[in-house]
PDB file of C-alpha atoms in Angstrom:
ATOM      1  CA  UNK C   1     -37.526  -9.848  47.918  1.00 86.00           C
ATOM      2  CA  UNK C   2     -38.651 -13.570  48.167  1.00 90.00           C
ATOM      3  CA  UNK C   3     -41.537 -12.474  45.160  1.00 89.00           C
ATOM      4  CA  UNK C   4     -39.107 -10.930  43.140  1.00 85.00           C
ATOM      5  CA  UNK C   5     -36.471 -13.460  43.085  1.00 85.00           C
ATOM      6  CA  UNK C   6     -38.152 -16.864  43.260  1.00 88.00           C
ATOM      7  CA  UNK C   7     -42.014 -15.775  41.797  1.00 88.00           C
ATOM      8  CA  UNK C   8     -40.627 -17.035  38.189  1.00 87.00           C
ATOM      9  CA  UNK C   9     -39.458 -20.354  39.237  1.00 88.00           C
ATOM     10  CA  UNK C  10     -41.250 -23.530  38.599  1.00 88.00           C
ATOM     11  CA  UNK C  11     -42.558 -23.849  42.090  1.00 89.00           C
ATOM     12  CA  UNK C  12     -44.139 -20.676  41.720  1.00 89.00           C
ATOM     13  CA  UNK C  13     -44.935 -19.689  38.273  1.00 87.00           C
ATOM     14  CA  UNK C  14     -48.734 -20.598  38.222  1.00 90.00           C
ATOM     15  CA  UNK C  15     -49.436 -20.059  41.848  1.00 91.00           C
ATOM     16  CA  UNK C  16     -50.167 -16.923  43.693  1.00 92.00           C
ATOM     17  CA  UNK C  17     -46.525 -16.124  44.241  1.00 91.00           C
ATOM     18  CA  UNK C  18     -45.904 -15.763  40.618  1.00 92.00           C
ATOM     19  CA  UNK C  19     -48.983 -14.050  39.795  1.00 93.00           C
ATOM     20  CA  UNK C  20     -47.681 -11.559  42.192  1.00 93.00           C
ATOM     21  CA  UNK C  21     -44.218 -11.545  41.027  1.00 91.00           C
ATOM     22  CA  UNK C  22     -45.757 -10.595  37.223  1.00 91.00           C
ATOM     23  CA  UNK C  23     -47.555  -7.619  38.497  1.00 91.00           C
ATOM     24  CA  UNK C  24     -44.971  -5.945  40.552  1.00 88.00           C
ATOM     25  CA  UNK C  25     -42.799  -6.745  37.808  1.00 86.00           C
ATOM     26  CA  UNK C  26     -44.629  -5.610  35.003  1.00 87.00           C
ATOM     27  CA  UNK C  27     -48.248  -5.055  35.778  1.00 88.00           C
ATOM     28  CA  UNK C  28     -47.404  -2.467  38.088  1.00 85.00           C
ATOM     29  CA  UNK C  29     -45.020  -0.674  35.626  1.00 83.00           C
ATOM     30  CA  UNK C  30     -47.351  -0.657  33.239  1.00 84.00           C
ATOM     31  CA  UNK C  31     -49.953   0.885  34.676  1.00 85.00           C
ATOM     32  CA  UNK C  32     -47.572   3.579  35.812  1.00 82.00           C
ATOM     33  CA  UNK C  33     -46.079   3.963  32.767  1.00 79.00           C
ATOM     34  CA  UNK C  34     -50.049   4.851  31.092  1.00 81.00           C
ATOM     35  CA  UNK C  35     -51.279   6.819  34.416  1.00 81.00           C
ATOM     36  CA  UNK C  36     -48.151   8.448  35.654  1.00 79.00           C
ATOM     37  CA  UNK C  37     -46.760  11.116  33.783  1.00 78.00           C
ATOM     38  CA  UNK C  38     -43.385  11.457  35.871  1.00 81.00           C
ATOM     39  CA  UNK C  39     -42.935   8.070  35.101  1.00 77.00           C
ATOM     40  CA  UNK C  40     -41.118   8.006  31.991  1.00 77.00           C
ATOM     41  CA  UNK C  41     -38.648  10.893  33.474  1.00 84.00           C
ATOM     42  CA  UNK C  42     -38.306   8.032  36.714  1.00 81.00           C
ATOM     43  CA  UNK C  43     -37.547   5.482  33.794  1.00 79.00           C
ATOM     44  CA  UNK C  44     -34.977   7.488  31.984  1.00 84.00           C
ATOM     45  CA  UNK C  45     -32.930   8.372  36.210  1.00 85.00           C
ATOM     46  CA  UNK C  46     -33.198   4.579  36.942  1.00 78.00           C
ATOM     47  CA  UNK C  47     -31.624   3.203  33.628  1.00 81.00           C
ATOM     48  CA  UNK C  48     -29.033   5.819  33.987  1.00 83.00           C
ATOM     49  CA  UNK C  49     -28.073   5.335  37.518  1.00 81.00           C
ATOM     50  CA  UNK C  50     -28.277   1.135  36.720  1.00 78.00           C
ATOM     51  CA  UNK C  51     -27.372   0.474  33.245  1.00 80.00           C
ATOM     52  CA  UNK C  52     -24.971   3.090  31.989  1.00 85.00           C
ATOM     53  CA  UNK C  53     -21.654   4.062  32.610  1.00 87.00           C
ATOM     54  CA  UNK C  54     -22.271   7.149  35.347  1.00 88.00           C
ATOM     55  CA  UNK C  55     -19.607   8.817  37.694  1.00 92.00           C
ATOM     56  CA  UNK C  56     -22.044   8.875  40.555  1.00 91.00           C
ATOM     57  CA  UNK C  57     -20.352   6.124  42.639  1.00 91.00           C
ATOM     58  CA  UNK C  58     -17.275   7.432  42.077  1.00 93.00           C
ATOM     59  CA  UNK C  59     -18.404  11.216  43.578  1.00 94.00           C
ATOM     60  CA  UNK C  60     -20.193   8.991  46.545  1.00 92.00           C
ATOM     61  CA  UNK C  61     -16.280   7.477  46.969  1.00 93.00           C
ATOM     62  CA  UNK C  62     -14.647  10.991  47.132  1.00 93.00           C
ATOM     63  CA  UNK C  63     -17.490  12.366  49.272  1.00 92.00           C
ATOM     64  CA  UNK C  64     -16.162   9.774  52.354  1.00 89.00           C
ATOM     65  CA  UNK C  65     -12.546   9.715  51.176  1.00 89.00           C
ATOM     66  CA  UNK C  66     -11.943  13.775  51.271  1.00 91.00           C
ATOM     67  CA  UNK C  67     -14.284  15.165  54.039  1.00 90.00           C
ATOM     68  CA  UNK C  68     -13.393  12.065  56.519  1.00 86.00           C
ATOM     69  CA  UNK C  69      -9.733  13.087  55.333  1.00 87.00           C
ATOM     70  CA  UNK C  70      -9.994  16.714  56.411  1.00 87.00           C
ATOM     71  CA  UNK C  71     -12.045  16.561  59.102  1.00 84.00           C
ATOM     72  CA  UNK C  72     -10.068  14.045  60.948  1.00 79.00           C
ATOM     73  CA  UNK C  73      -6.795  15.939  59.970  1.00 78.00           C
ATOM     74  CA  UNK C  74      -8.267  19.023  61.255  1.00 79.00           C
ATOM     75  CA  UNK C  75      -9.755  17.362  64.273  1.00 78.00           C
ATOM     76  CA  UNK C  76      -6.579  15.545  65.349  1.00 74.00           C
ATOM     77  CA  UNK C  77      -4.432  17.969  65.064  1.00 71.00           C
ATOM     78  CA  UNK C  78      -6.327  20.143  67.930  1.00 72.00           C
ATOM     79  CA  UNK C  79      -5.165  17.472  70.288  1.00 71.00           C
ATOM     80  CA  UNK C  80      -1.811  15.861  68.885  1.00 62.00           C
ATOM     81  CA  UNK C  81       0.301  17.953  70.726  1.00 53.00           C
ATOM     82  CA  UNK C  82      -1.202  15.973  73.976  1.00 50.00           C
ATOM     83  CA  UNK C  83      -0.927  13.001  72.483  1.00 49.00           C
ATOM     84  CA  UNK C  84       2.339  11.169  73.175  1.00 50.00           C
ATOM     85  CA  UNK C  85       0.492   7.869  71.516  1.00 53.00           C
ATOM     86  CA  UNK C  86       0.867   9.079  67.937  1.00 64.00           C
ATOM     87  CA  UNK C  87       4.697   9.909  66.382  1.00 68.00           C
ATOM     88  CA  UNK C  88       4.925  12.898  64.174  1.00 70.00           C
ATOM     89  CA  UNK C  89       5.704  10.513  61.411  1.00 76.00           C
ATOM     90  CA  UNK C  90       2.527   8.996  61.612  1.00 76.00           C
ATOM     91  CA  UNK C  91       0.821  12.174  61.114  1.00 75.00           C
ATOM     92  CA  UNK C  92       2.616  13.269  58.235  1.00 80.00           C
ATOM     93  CA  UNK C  93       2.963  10.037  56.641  1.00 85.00           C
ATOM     94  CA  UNK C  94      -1.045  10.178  56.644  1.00 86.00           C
ATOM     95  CA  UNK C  95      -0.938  12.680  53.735  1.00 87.00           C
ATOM     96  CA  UNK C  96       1.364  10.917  51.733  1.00 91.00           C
ATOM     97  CA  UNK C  97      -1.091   7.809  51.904  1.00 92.00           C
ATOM     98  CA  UNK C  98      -3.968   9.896  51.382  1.00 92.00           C
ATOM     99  CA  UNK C  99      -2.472  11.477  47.618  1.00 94.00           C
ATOM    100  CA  UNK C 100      -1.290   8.005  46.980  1.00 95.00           C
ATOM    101  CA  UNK C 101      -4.813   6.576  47.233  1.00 95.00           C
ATOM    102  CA  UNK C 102      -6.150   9.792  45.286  1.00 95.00           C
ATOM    103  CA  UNK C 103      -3.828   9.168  42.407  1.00 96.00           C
ATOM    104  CA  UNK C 104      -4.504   5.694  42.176  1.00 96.00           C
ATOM    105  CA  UNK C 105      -8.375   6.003  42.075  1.00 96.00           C
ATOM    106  CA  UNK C 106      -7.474   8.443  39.324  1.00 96.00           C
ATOM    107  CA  UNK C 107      -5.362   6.102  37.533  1.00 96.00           C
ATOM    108  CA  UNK C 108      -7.631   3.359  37.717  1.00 95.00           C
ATOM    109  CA  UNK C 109     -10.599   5.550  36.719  1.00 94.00           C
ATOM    110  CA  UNK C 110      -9.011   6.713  33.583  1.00 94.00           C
ATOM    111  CA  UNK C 111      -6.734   3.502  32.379  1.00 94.00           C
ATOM    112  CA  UNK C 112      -7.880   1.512  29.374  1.00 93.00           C
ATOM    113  CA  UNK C 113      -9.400  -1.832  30.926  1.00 94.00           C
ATOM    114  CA  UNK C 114      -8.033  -3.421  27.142  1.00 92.00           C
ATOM    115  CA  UNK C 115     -11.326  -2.001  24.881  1.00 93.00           C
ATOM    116  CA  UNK C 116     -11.279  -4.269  21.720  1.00 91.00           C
ATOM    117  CA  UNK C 117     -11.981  -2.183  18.652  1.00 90.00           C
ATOM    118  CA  UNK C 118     -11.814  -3.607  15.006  1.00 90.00           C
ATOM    119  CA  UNK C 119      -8.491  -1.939  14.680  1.00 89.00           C
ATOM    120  CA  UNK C 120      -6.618  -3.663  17.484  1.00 89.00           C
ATOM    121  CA  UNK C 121      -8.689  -7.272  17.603  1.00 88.00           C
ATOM    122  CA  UNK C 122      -5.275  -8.872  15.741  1.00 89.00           C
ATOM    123  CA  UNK C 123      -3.407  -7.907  18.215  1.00 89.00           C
ATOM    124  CA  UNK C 124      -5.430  -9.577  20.909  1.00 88.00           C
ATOM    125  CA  UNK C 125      -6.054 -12.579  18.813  1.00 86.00           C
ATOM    126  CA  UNK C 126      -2.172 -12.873  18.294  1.00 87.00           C
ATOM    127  CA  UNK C 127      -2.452 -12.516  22.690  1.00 86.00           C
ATOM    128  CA  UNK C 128      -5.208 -15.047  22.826  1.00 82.00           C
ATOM    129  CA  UNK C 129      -4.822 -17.606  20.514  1.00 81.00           C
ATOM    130  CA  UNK C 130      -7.907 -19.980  19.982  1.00 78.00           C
ATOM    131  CA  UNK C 131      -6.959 -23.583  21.857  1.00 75.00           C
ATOM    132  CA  UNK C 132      -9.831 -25.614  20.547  1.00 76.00           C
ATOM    133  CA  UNK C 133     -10.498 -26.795  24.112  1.00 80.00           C
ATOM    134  CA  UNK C 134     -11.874 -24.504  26.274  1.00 77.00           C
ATOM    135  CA  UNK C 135     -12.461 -21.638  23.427  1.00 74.00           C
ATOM    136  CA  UNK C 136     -14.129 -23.661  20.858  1.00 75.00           C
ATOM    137  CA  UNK C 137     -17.602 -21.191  19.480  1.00 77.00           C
ATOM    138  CA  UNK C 138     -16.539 -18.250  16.923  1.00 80.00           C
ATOM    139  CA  UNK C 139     -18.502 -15.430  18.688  1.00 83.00           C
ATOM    140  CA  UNK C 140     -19.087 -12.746  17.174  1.00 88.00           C
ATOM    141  CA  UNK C 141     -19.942  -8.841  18.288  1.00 88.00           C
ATOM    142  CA  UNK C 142     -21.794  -6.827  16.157  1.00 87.00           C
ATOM    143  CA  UNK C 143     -22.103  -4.166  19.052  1.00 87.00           C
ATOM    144  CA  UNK C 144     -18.218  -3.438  18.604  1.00 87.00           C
ATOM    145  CA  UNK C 145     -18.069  -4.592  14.644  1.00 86.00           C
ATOM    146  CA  UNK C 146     -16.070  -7.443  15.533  1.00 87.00           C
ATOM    147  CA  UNK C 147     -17.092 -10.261  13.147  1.00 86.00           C
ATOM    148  CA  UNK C 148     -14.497 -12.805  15.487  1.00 87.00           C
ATOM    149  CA  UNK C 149     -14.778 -12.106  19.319  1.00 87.00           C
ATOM    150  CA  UNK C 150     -11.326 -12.647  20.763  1.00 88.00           C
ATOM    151  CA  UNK C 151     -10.817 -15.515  23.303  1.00 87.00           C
ATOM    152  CA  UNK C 152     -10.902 -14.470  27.107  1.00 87.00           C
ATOM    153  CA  UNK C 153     -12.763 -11.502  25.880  1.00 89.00           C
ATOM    154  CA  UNK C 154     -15.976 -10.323  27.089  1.00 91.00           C
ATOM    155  CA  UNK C 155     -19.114  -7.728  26.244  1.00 92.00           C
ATOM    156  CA  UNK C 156     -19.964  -5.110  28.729  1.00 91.00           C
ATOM    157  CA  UNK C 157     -23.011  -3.688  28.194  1.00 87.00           C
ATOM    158  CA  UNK C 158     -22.220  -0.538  30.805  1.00 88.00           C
ATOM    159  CA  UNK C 159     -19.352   0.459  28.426  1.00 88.00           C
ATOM    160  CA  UNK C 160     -20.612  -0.833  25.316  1.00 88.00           C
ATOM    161  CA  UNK C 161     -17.158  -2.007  24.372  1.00 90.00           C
ATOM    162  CA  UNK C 162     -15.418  -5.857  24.326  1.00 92.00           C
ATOM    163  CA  UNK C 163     -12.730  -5.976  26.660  1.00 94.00           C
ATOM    164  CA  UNK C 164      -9.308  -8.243  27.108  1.00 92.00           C
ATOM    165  CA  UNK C 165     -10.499 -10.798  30.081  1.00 92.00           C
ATOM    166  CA  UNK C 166     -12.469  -8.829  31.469  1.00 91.00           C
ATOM    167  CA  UNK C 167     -12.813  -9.132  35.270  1.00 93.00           C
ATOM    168  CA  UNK C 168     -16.164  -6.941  35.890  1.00 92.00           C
ATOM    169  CA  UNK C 169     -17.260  -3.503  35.699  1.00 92.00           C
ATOM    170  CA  UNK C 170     -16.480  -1.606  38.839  1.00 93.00           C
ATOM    171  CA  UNK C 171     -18.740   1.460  39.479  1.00 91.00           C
ATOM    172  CA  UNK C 172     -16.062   3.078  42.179  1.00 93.00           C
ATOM    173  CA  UNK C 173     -13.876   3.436  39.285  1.00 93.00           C
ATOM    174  CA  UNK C 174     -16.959   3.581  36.211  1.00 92.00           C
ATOM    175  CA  UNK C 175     -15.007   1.556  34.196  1.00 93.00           C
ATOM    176  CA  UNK C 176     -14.181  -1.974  33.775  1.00 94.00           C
ATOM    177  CA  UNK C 177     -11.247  -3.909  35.013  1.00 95.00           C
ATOM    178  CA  UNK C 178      -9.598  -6.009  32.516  1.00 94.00           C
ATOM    179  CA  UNK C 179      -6.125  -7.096  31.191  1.00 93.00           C
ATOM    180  CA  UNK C 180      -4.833  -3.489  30.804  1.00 93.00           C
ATOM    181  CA  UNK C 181      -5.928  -1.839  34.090  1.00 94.00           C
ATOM    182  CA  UNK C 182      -6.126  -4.777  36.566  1.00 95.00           C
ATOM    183  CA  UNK C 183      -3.008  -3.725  38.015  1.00 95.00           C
ATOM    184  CA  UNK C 184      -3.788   0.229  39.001  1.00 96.00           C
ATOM    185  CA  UNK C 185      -6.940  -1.693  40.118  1.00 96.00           C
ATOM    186  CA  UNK C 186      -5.571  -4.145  42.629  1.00 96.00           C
ATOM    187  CA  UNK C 187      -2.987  -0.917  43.365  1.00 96.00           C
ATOM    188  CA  UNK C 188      -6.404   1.319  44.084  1.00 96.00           C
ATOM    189  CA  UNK C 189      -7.546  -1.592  46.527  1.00 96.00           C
ATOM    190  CA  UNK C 190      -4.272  -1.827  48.298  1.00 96.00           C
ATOM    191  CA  UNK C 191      -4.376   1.786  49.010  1.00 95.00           C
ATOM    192  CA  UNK C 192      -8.015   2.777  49.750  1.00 95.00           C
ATOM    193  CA  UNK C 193      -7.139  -0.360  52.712  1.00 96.00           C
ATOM    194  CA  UNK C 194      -3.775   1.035  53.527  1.00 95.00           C
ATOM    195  CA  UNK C 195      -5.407   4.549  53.766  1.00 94.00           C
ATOM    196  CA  UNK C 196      -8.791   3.432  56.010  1.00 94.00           C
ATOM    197  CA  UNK C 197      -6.379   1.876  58.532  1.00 94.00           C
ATOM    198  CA  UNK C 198      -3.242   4.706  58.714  1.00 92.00           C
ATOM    199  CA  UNK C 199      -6.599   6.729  59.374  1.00 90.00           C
ATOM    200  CA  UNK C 200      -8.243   4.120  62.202  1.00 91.00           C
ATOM    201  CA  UNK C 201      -4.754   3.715  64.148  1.00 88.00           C
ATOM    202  CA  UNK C 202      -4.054   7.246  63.869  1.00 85.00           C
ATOM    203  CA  UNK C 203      -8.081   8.177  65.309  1.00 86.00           C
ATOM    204  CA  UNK C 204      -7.597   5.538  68.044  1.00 86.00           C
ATOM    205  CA  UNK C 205      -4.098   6.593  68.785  1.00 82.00           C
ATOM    206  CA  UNK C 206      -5.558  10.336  69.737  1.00 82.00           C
ATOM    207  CA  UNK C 207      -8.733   9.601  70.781  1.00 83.00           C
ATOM    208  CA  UNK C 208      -6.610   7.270  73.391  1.00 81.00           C
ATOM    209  CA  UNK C 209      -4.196  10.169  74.259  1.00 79.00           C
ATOM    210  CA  UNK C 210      -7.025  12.340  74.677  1.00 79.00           C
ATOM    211  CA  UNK C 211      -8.352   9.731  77.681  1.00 78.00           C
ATOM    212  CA  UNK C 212      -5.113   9.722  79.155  1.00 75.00           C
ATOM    213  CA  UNK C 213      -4.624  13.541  79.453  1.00 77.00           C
ATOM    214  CA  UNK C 214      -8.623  13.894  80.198  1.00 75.00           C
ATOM    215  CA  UNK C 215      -8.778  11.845  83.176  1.00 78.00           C
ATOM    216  CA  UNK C 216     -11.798   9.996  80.680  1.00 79.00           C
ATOM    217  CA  UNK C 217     -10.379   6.568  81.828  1.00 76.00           C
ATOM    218  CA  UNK C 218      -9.455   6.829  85.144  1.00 78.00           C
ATOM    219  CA  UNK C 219     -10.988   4.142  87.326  1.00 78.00           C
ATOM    220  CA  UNK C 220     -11.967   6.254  89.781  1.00 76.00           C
ATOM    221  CA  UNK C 221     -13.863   8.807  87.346  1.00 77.00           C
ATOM    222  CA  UNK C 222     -16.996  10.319  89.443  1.00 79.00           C
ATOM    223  CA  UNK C 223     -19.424  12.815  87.593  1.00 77.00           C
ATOM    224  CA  UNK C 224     -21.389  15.844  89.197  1.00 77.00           C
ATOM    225  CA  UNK C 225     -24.766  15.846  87.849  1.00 76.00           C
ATOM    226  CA  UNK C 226     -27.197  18.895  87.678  1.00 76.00           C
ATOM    227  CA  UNK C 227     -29.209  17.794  90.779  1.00 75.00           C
ATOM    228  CA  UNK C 228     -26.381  17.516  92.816  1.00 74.00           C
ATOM    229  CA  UNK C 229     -26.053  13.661  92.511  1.00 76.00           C
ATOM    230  CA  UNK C 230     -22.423  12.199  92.421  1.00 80.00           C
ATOM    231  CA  UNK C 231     -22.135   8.764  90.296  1.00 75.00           C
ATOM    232  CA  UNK C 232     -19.017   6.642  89.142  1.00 79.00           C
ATOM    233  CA  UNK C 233     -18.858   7.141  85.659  1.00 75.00           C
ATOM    234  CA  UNK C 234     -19.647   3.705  83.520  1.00 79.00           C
ATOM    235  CA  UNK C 235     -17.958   2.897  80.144  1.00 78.00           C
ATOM    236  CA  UNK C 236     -21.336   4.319  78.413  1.00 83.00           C
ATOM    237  CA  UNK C 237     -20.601   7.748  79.892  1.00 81.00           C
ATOM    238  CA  UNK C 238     -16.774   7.264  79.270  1.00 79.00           C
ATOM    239  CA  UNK C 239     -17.707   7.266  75.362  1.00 82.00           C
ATOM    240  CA  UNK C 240     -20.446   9.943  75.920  1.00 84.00           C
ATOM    241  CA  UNK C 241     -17.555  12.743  77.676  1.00 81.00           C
ATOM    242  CA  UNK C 242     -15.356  11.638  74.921  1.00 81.00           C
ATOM    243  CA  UNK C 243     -17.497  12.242  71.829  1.00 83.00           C
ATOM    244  CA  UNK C 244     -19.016  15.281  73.355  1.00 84.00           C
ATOM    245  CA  UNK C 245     -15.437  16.482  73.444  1.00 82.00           C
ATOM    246  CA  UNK C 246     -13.958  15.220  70.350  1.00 81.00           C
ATOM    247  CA  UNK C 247     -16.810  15.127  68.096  1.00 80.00           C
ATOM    248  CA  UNK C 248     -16.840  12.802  65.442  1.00 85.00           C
ATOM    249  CA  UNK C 249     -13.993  11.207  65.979  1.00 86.00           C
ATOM    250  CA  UNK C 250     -15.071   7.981  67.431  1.00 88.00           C
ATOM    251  CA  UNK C 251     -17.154   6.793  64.836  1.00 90.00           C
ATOM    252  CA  UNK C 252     -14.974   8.064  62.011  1.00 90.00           C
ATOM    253  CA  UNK C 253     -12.778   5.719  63.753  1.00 90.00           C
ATOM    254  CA  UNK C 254     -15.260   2.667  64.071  1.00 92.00           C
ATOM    255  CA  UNK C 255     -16.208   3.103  60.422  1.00 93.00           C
ATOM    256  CA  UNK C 256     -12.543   3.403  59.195  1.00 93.00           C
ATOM    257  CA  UNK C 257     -11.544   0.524  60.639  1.00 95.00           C
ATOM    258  CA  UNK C 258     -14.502  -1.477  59.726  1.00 96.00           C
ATOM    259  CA  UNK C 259     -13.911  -0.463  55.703  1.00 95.00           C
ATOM    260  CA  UNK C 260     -10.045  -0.880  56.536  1.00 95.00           C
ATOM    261  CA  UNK C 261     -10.798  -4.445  56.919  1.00 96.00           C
ATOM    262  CA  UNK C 262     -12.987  -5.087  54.101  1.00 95.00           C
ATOM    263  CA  UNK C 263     -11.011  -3.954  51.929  1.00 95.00           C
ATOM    264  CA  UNK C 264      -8.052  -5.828  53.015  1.00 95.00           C
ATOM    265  CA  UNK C 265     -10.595  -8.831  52.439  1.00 95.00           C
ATOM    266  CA  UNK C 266     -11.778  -7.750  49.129  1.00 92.00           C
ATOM    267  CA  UNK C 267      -7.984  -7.228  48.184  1.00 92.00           C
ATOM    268  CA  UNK C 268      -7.107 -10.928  49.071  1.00 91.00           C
TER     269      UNK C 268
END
């Protein structure tokens, strides 16, 4: 990492750092490129998966959101009856937080970000008028035919298109998030948080109903052994009896919690 960020600077360039920073860079691709004949087909995956718009993320996002969704469901509801910690509301409500994060990843997905095209760039410049101050340079873009670039607007190369103060382009979504869509964005956000921490409280709530019907977290807990031996039971054999019993709802737990709260960080 230290080669391939730093080999090119001045410090560097015409030491051995940098002269190993230009092969793994490009010596090294090179010579696969003449000697490997998979190479080109590795090329072709790798500017795909990095430089062009590509739904992969967003399949990686459903794969956590809708199995963690059913299996908990299906999980938890095995033991809510015997679990006085969690209200029937809570349950219930779950699913209606679950299809509102659903539809807004779908609206967010499929909103227009604010594409400028050559028929709509008056519009935007009529939006955005030039101040002289801060938006000074006529830019052009011949990539969308635009022979004025409209202030606050930006290229993306992912989507090929200008777009109306443009934000970035998000890959969970594989599209960008501008003027148009920043909204159903910041909605999406709220949601996917909203929805990882319904889940977490409603895990922890039956996971701890579970202990208390168990006997997991009585004090006095003693476990029979094969051999015969009696021991108290410490908190690491606590969490052992309760995932062999509940499966994996523990760290479906830990991990929905710990993306609850990065989200709510990345929302702020």
């Amino acid at each position: 990492s230290y080669v391939c960020i730093f080999g090119q600077s001045s410090f560097h360039r015409n030491g051995c750092i940098g002269a190993l920073n230009r092969y793994l860079l490009h010596g090294l691709p090179s010579m696969l490129e003449r000697r490997c004949p998979c190479w080109a087909c590795f090329s072709c995956i790798f500017d795909y998966v990095v430089y062009r718009r590509n739904p992969l993320v967003q399949i990686l996002y459903l794969s956590m959101i809708i199995p963690g969704w059913i299996y908990g469901l299906s999980t938890t509801y095995k033991f809510f009856p015997d679990t006085a910690a969690i209200s029937v509301w809570w349950w219930w409500s779950f699913h209606a937080v679950g299809v509102a994060t659903l539809l807004s990843f779908i609206k967010a997905s499929v909103s227009d970000p604010g594409f400028i095209t050559p028929e709509n760039a008056a519009r935007y410049h009529a939006a955005w008028p030039r101040d002289h101050a801060l938006y000074t340079k006529i830019k052009p873009c011949k990539e969308c035919g635009l022979e004025v670039r409209p202030p606050r607007s930006k290229h993306c190369g992912m989507c090929g298109h200008c777009v109306s103060k443009l934000d970035h382009h998000c890959p969970w979504v594989n599209t960008c998030i501008g003027e148009l869509n920043m909204r159903w964005f910041i909605l999406f956000l709220t949601m996917s948080a909203v929805f990882c921490l319904h889940g977490s409280y409603l895990l922890a709530g039956t996971l701890y109903g579970y202990c208390g019907r168990s006997g997991i977290l009585r004090p006095d807990l003693m476990l029979r052994f094969a051999d015969g031996r009696t021991l108290k039971a410490t908190l690491p054999m606590r969490m052992m009896l309760l995932m062999r019993d509940t499966g994996l709802l523990v760290p479906l737990c830990v991990f929905a919690f710990a993306m609850g709260v990065v989200l709510v960080l990345f929302t702020g």
